[in-house]
PDB file of C-alpha atoms in Angstrom:
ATOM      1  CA  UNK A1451      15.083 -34.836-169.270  1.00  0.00           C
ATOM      2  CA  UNK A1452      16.811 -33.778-165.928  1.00  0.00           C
ATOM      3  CA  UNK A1453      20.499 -35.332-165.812  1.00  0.00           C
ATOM      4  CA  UNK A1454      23.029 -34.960-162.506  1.00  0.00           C
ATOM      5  CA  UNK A1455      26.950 -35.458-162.978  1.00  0.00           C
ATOM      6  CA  UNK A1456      29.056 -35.703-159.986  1.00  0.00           C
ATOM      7  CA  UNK A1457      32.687 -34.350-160.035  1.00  0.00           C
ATOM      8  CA  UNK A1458      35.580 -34.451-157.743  1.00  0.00           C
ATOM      9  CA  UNK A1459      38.826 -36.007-156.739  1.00  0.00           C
ATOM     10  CA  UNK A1460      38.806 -40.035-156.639  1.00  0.00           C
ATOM     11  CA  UNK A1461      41.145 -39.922-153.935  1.00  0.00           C
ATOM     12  CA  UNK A1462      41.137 -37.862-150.850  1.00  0.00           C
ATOM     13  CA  UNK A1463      43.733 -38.309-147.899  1.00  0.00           C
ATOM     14  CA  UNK A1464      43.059 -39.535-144.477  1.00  0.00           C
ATOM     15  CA  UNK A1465      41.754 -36.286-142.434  1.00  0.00           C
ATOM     16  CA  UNK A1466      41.813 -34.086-145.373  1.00  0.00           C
ATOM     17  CA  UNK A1467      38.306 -32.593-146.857  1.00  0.00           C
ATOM     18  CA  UNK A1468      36.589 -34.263-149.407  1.00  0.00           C
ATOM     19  CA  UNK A1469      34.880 -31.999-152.158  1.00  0.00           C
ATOM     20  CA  UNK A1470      32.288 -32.968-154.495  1.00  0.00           C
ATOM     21  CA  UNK A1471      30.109 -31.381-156.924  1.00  0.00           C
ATOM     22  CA  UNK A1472      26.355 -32.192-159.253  1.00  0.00           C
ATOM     23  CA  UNK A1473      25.957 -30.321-162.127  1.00  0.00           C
ATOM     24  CA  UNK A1474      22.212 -30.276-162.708  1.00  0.00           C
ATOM     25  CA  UNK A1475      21.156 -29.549-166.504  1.00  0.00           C
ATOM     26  CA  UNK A1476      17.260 -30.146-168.074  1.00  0.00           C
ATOM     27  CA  UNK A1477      16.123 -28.679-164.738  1.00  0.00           C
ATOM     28  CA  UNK A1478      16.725 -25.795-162.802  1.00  0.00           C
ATOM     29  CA  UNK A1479      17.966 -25.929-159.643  1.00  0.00           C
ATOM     30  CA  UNK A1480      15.553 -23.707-158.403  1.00  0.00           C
ATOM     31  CA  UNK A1481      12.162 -26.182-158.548  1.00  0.00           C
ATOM     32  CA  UNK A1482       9.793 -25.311-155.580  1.00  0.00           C
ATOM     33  CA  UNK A1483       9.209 -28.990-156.105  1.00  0.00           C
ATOM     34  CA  UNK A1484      12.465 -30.937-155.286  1.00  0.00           C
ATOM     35  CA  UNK A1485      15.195 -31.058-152.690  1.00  0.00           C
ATOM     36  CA  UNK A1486      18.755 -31.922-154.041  1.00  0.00           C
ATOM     37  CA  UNK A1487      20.825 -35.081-152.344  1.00  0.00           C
ATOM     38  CA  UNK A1488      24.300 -36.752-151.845  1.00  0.00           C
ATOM     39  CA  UNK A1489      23.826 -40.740-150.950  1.00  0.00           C
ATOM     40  CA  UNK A1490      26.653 -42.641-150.429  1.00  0.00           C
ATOM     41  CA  UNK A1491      27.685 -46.613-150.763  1.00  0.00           C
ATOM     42  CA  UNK A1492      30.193 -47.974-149.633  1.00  0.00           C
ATOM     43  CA  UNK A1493      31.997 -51.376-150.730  1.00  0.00           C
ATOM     44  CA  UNK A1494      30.019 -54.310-149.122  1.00  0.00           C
ATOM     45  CA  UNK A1495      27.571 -51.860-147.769  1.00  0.00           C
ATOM     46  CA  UNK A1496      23.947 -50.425-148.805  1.00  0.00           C
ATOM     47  CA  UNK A1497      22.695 -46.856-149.710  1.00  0.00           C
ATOM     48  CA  UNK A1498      23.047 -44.404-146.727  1.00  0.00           C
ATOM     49  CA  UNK A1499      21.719 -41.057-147.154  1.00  0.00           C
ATOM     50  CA  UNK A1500      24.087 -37.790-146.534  1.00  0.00           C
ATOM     51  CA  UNK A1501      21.844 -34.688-147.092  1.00  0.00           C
ATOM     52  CA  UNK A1502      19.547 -32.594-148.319  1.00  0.00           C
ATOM     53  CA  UNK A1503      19.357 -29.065-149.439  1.00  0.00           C
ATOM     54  CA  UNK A1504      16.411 -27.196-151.076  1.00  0.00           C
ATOM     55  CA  UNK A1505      17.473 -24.159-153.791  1.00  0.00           C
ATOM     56  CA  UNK A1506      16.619 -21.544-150.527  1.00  0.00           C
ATOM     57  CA  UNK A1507      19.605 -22.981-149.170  1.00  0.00           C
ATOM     58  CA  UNK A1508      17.736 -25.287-146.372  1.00  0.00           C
ATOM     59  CA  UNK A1509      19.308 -27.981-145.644  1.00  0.00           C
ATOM     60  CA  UNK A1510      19.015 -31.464-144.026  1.00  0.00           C
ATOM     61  CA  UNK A1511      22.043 -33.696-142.501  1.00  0.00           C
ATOM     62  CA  UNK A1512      22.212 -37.276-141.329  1.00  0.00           C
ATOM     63  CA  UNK A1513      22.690 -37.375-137.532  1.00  0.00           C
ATOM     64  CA  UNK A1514      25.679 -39.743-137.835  1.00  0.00           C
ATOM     65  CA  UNK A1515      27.361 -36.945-140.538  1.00  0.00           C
ATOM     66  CA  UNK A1516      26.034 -33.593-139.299  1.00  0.00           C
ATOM     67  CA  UNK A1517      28.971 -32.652-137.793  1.00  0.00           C
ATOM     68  CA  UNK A1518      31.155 -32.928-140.344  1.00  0.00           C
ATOM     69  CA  UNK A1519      29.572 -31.730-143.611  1.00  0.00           C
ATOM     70  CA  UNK A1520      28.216 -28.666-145.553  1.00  0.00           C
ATOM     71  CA  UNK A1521      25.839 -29.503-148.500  1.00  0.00           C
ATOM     72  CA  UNK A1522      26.000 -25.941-149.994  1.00  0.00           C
ATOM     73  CA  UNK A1523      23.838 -24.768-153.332  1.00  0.00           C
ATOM     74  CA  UNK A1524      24.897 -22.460-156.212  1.00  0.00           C
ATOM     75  CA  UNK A1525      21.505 -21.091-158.211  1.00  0.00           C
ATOM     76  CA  UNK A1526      23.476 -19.276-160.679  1.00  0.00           C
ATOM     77  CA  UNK A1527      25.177 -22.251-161.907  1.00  0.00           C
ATOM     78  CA  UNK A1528      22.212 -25.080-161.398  1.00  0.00           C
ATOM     79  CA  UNK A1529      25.099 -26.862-158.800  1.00  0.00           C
ATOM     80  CA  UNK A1530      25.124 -28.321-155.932  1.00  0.00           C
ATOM     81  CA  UNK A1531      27.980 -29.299-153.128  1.00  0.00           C
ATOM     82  CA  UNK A1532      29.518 -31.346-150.598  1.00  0.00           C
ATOM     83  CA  UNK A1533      32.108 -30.757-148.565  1.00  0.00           C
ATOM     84  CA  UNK A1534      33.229 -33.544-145.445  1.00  0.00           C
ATOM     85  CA  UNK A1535      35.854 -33.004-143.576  1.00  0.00           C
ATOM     86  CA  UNK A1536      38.374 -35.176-141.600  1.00  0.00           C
ATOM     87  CA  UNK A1537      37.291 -38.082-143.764  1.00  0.00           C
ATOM     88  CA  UNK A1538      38.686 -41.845-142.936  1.00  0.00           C
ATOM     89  CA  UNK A1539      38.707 -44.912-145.208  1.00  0.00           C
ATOM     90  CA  UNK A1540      34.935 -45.570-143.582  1.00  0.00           C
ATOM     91  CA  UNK A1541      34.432 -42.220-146.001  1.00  0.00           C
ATOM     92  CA  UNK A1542      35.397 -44.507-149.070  1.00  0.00           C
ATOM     93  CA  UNK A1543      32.292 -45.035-151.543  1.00  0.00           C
ATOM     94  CA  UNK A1544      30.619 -44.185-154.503  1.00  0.00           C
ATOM     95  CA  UNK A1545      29.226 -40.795-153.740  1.00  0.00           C
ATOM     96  CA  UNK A1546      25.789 -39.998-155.829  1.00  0.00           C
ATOM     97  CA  UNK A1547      24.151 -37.214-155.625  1.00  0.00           C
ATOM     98  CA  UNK A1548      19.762 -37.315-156.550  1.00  0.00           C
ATOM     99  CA  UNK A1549      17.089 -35.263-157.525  1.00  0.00           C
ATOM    100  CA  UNK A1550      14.454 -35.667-154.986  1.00  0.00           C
ATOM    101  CA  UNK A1551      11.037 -35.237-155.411  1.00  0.00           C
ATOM    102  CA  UNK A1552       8.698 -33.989-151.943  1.00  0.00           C
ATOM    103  CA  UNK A1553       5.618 -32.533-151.294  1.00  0.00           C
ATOM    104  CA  UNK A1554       2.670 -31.781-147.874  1.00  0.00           C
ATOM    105  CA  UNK A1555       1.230 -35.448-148.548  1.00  0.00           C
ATOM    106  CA  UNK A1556       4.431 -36.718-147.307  1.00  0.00           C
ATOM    107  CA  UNK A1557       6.294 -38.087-150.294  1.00  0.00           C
ATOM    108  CA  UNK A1558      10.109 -38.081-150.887  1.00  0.00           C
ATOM    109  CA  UNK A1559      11.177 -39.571-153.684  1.00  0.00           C
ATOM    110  CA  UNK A1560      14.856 -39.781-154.931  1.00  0.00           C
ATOM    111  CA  UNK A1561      13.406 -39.573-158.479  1.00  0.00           C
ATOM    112  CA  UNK A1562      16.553 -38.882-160.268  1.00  0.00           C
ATOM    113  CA  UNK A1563      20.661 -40.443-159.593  1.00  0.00           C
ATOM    114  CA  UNK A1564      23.889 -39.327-161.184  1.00  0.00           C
ATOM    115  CA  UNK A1565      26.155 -42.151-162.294  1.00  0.00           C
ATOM    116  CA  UNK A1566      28.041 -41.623-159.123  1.00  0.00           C
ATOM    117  CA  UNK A1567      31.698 -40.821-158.441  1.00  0.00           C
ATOM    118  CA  UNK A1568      33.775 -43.451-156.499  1.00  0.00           C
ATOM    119  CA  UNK A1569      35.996 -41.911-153.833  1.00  0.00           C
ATOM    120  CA  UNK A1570      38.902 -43.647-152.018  1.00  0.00           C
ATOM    121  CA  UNK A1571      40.386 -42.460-148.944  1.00  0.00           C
ATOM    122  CA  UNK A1572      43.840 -43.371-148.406  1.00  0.00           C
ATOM    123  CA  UNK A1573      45.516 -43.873-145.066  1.00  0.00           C
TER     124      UNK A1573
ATOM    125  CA  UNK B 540      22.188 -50.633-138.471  1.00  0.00           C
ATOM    126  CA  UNK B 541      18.926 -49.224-140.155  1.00  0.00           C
ATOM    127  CA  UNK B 542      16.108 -48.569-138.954  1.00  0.00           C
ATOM    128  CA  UNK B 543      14.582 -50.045-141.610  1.00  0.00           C
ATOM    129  CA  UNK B 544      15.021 -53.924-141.531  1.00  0.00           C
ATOM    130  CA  UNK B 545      15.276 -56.255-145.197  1.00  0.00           C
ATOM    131  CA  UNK B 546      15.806 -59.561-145.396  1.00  0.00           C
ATOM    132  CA  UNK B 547      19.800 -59.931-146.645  1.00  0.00           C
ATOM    133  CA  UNK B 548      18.379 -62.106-149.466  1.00  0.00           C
ATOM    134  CA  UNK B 549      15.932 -63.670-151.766  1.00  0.00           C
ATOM    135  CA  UNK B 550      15.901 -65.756-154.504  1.00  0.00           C
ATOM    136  CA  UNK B 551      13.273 -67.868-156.996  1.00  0.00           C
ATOM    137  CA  UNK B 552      13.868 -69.377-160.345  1.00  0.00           C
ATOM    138  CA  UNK B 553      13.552 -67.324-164.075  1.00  0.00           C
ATOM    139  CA  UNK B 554       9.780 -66.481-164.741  1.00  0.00           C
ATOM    140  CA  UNK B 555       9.075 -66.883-160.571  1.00  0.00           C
ATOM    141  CA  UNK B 556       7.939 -63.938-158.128  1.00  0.00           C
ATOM    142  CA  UNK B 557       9.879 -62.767-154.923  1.00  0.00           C
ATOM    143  CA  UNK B 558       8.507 -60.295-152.060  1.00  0.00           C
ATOM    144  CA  UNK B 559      10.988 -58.180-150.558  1.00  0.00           C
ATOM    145  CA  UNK B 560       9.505 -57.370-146.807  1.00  0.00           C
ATOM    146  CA  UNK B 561      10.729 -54.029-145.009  1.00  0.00           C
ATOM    147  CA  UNK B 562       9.940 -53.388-141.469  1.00  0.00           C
ATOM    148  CA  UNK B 563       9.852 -49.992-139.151  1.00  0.00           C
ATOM    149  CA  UNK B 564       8.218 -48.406-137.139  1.00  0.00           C
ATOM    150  CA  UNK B 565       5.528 -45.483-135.930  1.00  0.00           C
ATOM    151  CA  UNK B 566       8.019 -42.413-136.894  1.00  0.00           C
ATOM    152  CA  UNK B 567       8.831 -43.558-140.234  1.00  0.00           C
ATOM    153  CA  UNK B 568       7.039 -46.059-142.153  1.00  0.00           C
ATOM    154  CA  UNK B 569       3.723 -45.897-140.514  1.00  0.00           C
ATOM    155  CA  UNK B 570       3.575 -42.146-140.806  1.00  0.00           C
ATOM    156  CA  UNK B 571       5.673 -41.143-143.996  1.00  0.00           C
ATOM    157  CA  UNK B 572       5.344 -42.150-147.462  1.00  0.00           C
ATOM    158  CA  UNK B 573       7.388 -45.455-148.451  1.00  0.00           C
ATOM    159  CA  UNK B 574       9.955 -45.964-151.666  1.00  0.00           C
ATOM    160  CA  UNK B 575      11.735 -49.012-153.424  1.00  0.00           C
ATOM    161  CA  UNK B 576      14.884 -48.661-155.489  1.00  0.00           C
ATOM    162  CA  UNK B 577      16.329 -51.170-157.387  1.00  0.00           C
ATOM    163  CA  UNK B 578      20.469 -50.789-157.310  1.00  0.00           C
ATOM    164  CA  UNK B 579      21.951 -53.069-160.245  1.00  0.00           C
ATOM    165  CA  UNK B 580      26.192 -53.517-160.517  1.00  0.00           C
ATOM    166  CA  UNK B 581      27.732 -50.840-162.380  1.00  0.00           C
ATOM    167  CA  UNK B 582      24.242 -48.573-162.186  1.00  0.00           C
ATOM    168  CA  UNK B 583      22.886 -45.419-160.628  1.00  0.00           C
ATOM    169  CA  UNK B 584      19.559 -46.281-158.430  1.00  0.00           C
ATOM    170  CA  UNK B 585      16.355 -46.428-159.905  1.00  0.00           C
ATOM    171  CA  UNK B 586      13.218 -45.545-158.319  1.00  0.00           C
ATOM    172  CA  UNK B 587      10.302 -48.606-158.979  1.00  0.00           C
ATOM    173  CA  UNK B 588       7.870 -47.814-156.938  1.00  0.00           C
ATOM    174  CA  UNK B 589       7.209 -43.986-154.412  1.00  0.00           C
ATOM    175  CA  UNK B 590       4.186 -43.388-152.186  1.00  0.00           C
ATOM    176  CA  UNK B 591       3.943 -47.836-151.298  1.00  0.00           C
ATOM    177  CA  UNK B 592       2.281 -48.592-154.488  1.00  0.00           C
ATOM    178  CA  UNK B 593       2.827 -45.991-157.854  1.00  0.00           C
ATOM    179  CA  UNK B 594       5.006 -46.444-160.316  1.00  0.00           C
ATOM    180  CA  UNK B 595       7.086 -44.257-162.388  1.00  0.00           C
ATOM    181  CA  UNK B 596       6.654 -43.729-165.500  1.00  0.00           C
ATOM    182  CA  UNK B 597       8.404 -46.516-167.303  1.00  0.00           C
ATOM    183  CA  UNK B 598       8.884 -49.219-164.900  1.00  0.00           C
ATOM    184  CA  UNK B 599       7.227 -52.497-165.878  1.00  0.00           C
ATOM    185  CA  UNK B 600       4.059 -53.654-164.080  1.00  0.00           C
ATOM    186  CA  UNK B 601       5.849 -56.534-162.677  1.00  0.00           C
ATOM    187  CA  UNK B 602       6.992 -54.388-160.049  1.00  0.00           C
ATOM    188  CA  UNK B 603       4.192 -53.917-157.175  1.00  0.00           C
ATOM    189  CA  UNK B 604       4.112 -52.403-153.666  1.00  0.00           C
ATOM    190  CA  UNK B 605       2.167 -52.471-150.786  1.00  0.00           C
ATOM    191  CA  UNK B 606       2.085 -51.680-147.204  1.00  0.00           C
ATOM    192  CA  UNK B 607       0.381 -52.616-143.798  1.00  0.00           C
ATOM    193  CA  UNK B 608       0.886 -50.791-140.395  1.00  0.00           C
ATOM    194  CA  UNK B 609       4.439 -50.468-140.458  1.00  0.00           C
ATOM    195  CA  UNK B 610       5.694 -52.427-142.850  1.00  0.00           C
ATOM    196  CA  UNK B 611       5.817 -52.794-146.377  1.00  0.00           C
ATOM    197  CA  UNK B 612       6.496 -54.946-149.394  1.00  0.00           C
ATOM    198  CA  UNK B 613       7.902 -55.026-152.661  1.00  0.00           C
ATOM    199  CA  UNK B 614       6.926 -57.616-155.212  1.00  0.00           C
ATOM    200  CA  UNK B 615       8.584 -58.569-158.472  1.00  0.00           C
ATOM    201  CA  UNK B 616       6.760 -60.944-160.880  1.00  0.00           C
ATOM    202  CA  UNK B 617       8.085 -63.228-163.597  1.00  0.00           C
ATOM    203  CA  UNK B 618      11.463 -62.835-162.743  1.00  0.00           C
ATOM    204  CA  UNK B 619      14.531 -61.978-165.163  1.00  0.00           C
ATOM    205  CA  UNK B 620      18.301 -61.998-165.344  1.00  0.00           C
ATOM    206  CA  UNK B 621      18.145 -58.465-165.306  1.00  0.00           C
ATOM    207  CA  UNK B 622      16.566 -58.522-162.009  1.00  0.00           C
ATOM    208  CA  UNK B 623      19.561 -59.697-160.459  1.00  0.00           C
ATOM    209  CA  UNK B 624      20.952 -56.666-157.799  1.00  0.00           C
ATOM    210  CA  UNK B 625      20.004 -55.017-154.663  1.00  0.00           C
ATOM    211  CA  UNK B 626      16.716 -53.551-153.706  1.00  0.00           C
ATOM    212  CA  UNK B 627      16.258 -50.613-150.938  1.00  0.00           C
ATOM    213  CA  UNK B 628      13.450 -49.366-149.163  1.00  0.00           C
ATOM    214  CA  UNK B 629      13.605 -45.554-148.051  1.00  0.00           C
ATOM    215  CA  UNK B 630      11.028 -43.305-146.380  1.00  0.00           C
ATOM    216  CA  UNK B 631      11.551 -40.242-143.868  1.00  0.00           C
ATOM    217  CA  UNK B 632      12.014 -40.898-140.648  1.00  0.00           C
ATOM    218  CA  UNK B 633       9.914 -37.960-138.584  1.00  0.00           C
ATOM    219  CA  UNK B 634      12.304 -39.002-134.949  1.00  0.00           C
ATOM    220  CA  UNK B 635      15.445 -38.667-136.886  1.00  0.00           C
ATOM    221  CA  UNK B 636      14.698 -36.230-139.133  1.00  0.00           C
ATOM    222  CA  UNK B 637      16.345 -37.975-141.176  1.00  0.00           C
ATOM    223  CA  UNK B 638      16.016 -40.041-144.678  1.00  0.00           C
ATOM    224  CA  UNK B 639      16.027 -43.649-143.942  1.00  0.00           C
ATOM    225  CA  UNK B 640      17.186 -46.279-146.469  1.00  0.00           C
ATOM    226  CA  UNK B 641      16.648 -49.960-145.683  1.00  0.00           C
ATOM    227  CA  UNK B 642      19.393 -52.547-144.880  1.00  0.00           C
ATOM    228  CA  UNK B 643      19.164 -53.711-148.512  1.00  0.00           C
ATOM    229  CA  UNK B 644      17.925 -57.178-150.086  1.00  0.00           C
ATOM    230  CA  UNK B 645      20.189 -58.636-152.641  1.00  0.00           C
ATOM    231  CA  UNK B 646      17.773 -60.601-155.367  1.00  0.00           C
ATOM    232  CA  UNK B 647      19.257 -63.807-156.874  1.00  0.00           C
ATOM    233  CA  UNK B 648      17.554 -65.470-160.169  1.00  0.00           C
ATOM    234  CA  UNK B 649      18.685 -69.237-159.999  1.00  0.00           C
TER     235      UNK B 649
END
């Protein structure tokens, strides 16, 4: 049974760089099969989608974020990573990151959360 | 603003059903795969229902999906307590290149 844990700091200052990190275990990292996700959502607000990076190291952004994160992969280590920079209290959420399932017939399926990891950016 | 348009809520009585409609367009539902997830307070979201209409392993049979052009629906039969939370639909969108999630439908058992 594949389980995700999401680590980091629950409070980031305005403009710094937020850091987070998803353990993978039960699964390697490395599955031709699945692409590896942060979602975010913030207070009063619904799921919005951050990324995507397959264990090659390519990688998909949001439009609206693309600019200023890195979803990064570590194979050796079954992790995965997100780094945003010059964050703002829009930035403040619970941060999850998902195993996501994909394949030619055009499936993508966020088959697997962590518990998520609030984050709070203070002004 | 999504691309992907909910209704902001529904509601029905214990033992009711409720359809949760989600509308888009050419470049994402009516070309990619469609997904439901079912976010309850103080949970991780759970996938109910991938590719319009399969379920995962484990979710109940109350849960059904189903799609037309480009739009698609989620059902939920004889409705519990334990219903009560938000429900997304997600697909890819091929213009964006970009994952999609729906504006969200909050589901209220009176």
């Amino acid at each position: 049974q594949v389980h995700l844990q999401e680590s980091g700091p629950g409070l980031v200052k305005s403009s710094q760089t937020l850091s987070l990190s998803c353990n993978v275990s039960g699964d390697s990292i490395s599955s031709r099969d699945h692409y590896w996700s942060w979602v975010r959502r913030p207070p009063g607000k619904g799921l919005e989608w951050i990324g995507s990076i397959y264990y090659s190291g390519s990688v998909y952004y949001s439009p609206s974020l693309k600019s200023r994160i890195t979803i990064s992969v570590d194979t050796s280590r079954d992790q995965f990573a997100l780094k945003m920079m010059s964050v703002t209290t829009a930035d403040t959420a619970l941060y999850y990151c998902a195993r996501v399932r994909v394949s030619i017939t055009g499936t993508t399926q966020f088959e697997t959360w962590g518990q998520g990891v609030m984050v709070t950016v203070s002004s | 603003q999504s691309v992907l348009t909910q209704p902001p809520s529904v509601s029905a009585a214990p033992g009711q059903k409720v359809t949760i409609s989600c509308s888009g367009d050419d470049s994402n539902i009516g070309t990619n795969h469609v997904s439901w997830y079912q976010h309850l307070p103080g949970a991780a979201p759970k996938l109910l229902i991938y590719d319009y209409t399969e379920r995962p392993s484990g979710i109940p049979d109350r849960f059904s999906g189903s799609k037309s052009d480009t739009s698609a629906t989620l059902g939920i039969t004889g409705l519990q307590t334990g219903d009560e939370g938000d429900y997304y639909c997600g697909t890819w969108d091929s213009g964006l290149d970009a994952y999609v999630f729906g504006s969200g439908t909050t589901v209220a058992v009176l």
